[in-house]
Structure formats: C-alpha cells, structure tokens
Coordinates of C-alpha atoms and ligand atoms in Angstrom, one line a residue:
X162 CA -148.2 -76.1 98.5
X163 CA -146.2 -73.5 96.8
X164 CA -142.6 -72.6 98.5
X165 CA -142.3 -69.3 100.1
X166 CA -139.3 -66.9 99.6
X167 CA -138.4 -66.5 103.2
X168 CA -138.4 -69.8 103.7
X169 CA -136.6 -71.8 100.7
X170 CA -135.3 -69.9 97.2
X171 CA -138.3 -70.0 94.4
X172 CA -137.5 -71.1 91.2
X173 CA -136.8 -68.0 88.6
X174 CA -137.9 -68.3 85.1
X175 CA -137.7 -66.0 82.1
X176 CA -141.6 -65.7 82.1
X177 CA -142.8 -64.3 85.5
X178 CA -145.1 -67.4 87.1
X179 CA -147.5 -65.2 88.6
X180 CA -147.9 -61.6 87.4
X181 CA -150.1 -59.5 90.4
X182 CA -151.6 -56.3 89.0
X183 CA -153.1 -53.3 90.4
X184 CA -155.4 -51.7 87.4
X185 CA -155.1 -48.1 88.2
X186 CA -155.8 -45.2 86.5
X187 CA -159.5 -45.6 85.0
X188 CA -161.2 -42.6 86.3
X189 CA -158.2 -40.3 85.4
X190 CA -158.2 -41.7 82.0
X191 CA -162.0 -41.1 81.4
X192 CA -161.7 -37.2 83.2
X193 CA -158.6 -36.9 80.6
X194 CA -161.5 -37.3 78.0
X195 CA -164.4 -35.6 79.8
X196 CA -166.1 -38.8 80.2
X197 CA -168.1 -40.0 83.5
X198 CA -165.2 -42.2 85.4
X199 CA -167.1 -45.4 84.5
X200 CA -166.5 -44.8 81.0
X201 CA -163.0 -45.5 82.9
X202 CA -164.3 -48.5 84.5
X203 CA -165.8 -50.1 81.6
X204 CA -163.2 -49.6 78.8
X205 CA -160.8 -51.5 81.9
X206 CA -162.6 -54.5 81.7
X207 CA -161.4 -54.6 77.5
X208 CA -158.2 -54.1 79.1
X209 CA -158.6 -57.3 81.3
X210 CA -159.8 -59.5 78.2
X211 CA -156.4 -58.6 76.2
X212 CA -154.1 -58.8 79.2
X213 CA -155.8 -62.1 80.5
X214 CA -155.2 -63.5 76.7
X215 CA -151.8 -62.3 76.4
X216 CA -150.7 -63.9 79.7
X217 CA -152.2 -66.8 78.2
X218 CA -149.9 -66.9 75.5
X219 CA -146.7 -65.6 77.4
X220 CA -147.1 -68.7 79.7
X221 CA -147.6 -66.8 82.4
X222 CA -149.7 -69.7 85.1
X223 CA -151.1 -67.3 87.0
X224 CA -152.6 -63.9 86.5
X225 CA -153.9 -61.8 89.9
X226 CA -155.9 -58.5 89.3
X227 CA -156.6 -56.3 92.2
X228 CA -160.1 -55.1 91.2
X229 CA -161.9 -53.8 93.9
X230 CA -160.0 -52.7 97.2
X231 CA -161.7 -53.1 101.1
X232 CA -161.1 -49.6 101.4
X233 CA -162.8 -48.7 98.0
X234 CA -166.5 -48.7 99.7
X235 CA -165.1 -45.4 100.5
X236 CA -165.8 -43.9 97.4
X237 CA -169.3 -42.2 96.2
X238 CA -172.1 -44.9 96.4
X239 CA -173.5 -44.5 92.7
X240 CA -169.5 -45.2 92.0
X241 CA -169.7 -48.4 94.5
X242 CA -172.9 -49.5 92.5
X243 CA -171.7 -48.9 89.5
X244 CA -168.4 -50.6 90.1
X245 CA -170.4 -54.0 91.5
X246 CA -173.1 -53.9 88.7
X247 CA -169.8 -54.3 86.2
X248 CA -168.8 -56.8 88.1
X249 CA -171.6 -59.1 87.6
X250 CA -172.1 -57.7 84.1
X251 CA -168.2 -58.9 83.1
X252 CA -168.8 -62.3 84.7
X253 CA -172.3 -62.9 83.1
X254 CA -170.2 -62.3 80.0
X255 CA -167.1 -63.6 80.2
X256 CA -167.6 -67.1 81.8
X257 CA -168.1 -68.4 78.2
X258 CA -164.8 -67.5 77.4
X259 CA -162.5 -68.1 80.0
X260 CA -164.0 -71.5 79.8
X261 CA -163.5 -71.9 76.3
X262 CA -159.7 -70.2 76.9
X263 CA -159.1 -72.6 79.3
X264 CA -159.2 -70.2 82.5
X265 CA -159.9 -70.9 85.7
X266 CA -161.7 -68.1 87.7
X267 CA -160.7 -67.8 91.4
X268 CA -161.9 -65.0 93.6
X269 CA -160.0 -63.4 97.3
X270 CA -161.3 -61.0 99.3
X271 CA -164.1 -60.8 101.7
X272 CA -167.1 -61.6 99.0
X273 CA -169.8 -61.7 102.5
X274 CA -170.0 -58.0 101.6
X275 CA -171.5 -58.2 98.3
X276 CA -175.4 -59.1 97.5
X277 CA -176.8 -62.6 96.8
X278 CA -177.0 -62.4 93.4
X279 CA -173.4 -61.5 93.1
X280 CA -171.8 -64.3 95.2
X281 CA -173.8 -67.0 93.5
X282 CA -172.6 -65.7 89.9
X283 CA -169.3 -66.6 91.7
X284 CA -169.2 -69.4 92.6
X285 CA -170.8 -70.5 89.3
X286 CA -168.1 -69.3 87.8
X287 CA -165.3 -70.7 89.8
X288 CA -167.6 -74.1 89.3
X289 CA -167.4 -73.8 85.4
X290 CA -163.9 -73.1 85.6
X291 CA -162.7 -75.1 88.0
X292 CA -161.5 -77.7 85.9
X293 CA -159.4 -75.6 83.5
X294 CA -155.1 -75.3 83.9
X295 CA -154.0 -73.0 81.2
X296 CA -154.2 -69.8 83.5
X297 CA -155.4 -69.6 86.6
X298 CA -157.0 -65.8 86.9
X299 CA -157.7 -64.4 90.4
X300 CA -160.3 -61.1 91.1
X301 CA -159.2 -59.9 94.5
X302 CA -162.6 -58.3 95.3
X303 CA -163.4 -56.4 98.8
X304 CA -159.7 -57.3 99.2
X305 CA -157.4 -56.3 102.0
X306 CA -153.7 -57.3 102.7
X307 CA -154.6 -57.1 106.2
X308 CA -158.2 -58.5 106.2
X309 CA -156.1 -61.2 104.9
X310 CA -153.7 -62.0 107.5
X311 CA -156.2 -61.1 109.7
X312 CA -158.7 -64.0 108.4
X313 CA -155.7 -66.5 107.8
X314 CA -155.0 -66.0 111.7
X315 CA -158.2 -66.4 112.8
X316 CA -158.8 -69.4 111.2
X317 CA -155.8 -71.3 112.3
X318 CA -156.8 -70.5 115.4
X319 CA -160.2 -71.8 115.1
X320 CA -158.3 -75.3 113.7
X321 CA -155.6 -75.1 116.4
X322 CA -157.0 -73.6 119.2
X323 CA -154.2 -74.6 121.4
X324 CA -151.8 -72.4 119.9
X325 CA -153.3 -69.8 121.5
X326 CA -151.6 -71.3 125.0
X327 CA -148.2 -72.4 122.6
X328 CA -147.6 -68.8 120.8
X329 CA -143.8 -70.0 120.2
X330 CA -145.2 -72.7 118.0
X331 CA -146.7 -70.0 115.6
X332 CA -144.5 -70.2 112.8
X333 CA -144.7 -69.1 108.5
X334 CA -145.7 -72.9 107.4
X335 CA -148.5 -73.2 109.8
X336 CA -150.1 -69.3 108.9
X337 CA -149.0 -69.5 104.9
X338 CA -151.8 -71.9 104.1
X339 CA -154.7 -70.6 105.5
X340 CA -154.1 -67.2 103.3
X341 CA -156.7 -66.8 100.5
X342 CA -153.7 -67.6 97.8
X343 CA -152.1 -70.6 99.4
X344 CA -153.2 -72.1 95.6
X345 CA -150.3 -70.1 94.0
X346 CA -146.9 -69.3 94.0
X347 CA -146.1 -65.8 95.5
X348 CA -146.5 -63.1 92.6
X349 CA -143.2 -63.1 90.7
X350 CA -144.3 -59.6 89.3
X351 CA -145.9 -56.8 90.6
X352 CA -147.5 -54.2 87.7
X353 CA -149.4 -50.9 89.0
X354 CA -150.4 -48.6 86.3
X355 CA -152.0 -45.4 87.0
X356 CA -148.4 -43.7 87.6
X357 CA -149.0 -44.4 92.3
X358 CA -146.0 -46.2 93.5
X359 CA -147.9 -47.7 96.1
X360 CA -148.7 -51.4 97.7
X361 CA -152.5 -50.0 98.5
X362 CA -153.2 -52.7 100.9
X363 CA -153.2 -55.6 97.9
X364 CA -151.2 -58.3 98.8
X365 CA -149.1 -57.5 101.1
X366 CA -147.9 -60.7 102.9
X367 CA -147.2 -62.3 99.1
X368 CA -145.0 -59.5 98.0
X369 CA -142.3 -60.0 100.3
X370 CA -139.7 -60.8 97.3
X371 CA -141.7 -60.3 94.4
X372 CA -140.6 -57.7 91.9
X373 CA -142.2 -54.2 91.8
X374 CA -143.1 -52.6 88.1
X375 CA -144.6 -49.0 88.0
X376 CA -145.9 -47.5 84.8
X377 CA -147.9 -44.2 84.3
X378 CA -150.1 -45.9 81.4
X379 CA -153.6 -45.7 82.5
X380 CA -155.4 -48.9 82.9
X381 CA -157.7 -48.8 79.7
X382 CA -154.7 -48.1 78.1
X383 CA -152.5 -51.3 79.4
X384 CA -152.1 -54.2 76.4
X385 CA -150.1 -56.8 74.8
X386 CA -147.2 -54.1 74.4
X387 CA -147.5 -52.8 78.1
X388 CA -147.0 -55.9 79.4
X389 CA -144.1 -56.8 77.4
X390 CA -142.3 -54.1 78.6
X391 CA -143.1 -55.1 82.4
X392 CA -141.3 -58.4 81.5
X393 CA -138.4 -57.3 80.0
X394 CA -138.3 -55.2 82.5
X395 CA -138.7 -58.4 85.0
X396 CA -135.9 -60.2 83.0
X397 CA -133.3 -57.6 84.0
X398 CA -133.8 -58.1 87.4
X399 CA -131.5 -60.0 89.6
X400 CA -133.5 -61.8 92.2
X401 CA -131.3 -62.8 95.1
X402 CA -133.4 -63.4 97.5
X403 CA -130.9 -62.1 100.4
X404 CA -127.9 -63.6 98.6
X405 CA -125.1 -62.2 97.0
X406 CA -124.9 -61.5 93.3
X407 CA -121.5 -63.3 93.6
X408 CA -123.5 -66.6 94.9
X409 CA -126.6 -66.1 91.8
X410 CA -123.3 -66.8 89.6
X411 CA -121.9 -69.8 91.6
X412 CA -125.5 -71.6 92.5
X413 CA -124.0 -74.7 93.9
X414 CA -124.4 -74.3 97.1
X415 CA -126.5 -71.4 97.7
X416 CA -130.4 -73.3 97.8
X417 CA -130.4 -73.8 101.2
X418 CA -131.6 -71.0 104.1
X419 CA -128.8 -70.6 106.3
X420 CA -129.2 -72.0 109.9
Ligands
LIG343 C1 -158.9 -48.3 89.4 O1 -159.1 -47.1 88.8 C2 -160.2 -49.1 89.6 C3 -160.7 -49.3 90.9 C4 -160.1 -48.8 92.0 C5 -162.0 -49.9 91.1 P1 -159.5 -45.8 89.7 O2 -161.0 -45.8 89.7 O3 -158.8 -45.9 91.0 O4 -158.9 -44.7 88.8 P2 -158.2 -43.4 89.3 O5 -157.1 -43.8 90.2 O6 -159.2 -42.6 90.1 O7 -157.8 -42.7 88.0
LIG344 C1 -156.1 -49.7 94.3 O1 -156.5 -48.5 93.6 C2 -157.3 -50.6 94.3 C3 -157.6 -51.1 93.0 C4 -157.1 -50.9 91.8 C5 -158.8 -52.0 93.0 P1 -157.0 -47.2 94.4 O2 -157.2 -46.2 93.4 O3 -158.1 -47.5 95.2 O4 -155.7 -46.9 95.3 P2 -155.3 -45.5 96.1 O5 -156.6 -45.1 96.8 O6 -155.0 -44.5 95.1 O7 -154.2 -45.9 97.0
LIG345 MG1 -157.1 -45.1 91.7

C-alpha cells in the first residue's frame, strides 16, 4: 500500500509521482470563441491525449484527471448528456491507444449513476488495460471528496462491524485503504487550470501534503509546455512535510514521525 504523508515522510523525486489535475476552463474557452461550450468539452479531450502522452514520457507513474464532478449533475441536462455521450465516445476511441501506450485505465467516483452502456465500456476498458504499467491514468467520474470518505467509511464498517462499539480503534491505516485510490501514492502535484483556486470537492482526503499549481490557461489550451512549467514549478518547492527547512538539509535523522 502506498505510505501516507501524515503518517511516514513520502519519498520526493524530481518528477512529481502522481500529477492530480482539475481540467477547467472548457466552456469559458469555447464562449471566448462564440462556440457552444461543448466545442469546449471536446477540443479537452485532445488536451487529455497530449497531456496523458507527455506524462508518459516525463515518467510521471500516475496521472489523475478530475473529469466529471458529483455536484456537476447540477448543470443544464443537454450539458449532462452531452458531457456522458463524450465520455463513452473518448473511451470507444481511445482504448486502442492507451493499450498500445501501455496505459492502464482506472476509474473513481460513484459510476452506479451512469447508464448500462456506459459502466460496461468501463470495465472493458479497465479489463484491456489492466495489465499495462507505464502510466496508470485515473477518470474520477461522478466524483466527490466527500462521497469518498463517506464510502471508504461505510465499507470498513461493513468489514469491521465491531468498530462501531471500539470508535478509539478507528485510526488512518485502517480507513486509508478502503478509499477509491488506495492503488496510488497520494498526488505529488495538484494542476487546476481554468484560473479557480479552488479544491472543488476532488480529492480532498489525498491532498493533505500534495503541492497546489494554479494556472489561468484554459483546459483545451493545456500541453506539453503547460505542464512543464507546473513541474518546474513543483521542483522549486520545498516539501517538508511539518519539518524544518533546517532538518530537509540534515536528513539523517528526520524520517521518522515524532512520538
Ligand atoms: C471543466 O470545464 C469540465 C467539466 C467540469 C466537465 P467547465 O465546463 O467547468 O468550464 P468552465 O469552468 O465553465 O469554463
Ligand atoms: C471541477 O470543475 C470539476 C471538474 C473539472 C470535473 P467545476 O467547473 O465543476 O468547478 P466549480 O463549480 O467552478 O467549483
Ligand atoms: Mg468550470
């Protein structure tokens, strides 16, 4: 299981691990051009092709997109449609590739939501991919930071349902694996484009220490390039994890958490 921040020190490369991204910003880039905001929409699934290939290539093990939020059925239905028909339409067309690319396809959120036809095409995919280590590429679709700690809970629960009568035993370790990522390290990097500085419910548990990058670039717009500037930008940051700067410099004896 991958170590948690709060409760050991991750390790800290050059190249984040795990880059978590919110894709803002496609129906304010198709309004900038007077186009119908899934113009937005579908010009940010390009985006997803070159940024899941250029994570690829950076070494970057695991790649997390925020695509579709549990507060998002909140918007127009014909948008709601539109948004799930793309969906199925990028997976029908992608699974080729991101088998070929040596991708695996992993997808959070509460998928129960979403029509037949649509959960089957994912677990297909997740099935064809399954076997690939390059990248692992996560959708979080119908995804909620809350829905899930919420979920993690109740299942625990349901495994150790005398907990309930031994709250005190309730600790990190025994919650942390039942959480839809358990497969991956916590996000090293954080990305939102779109120009909000906001969390927006993604994952909120699993951002505890990771570092936050905001850029105004739309998400149609986000590349190679954009990226590259979110890691150098990552590379300047000191990551102490609650130490010092003064103990970062002298790491002998600072791997341990107190206590
Ligand atoms: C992000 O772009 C895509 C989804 C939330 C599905 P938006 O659709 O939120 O674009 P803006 O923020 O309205 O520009
Ligand atoms: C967050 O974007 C969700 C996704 C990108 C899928 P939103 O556009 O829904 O976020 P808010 O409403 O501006 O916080
Ligand atoms: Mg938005």
């Amino acid at each position: 299981m991958a170590l948690s921040s709060t409760l050991g020190v991750p390790r800290t490369d050059a190249v984040p691990r795990h880059v978590a991204i919110i894709m803002d910003g496609n129906g304010r880039w198709a309004t900038q051009r007077f186009l119908p905001r899934v113009a937005g929409h579908k010009k940010g699934v390009d985006a997803v092709r070159a940024v899941v290939e250029a994570c690829a290539a950076r070494g970057v093990e695991y790649l997390t997109l925020f695509a579709f939020s549990s507060e998002n059925w909140r918007r127009p239905a014909d948008e709601v449609t539109l948004l799930m028909r793309l969906f199925v339409h990028a997976l029908e067309r992608e699974v080729a590739r991101l088998a070929r690319n040596g991708i695996k396809l992993k997808v959070v959120g509460d998928i129960s939501a979403f029509e037949p036809r649509l959960r089957e095409l994912i677990a297909d995919v997740e099935a064809r991919t399954s076997g690939n280590d390059r990248l692992t590429l996560t959708i979080a679709a119908n995804y909620g930071g809350r829905w899930d700690i919420l979920e993690a809970t109740r299942r625990l629960l349901a495994a150790r349902p005398d907990l309930a009568a031994h709250p005190e035993q309730l600790d990190e370790a025994m919650l942390s694996p039942y959480l839809s990522m358990a497969y991956a390290p916590e996000p090293d990097l954080f990305i939102r484009t779109g120009g909000e500085k906001r969390i927006s419910n993604f994952l909120i548990w699993q951002l505890a220490y990771t570092e936050l990058y905001f850029t105004d670039c739309f998400w149609p717009d986000f590349d190679a390039e954009q990226l590259d500037l979110a890691c150098k930008s990552y590379r300047s940051r000191e990551r102490r994890f609650g130490r010092t700067s003064a103990q970062l410099k002298a790491p002998a004896d600072v791997s341990s958490n107190g206590g």
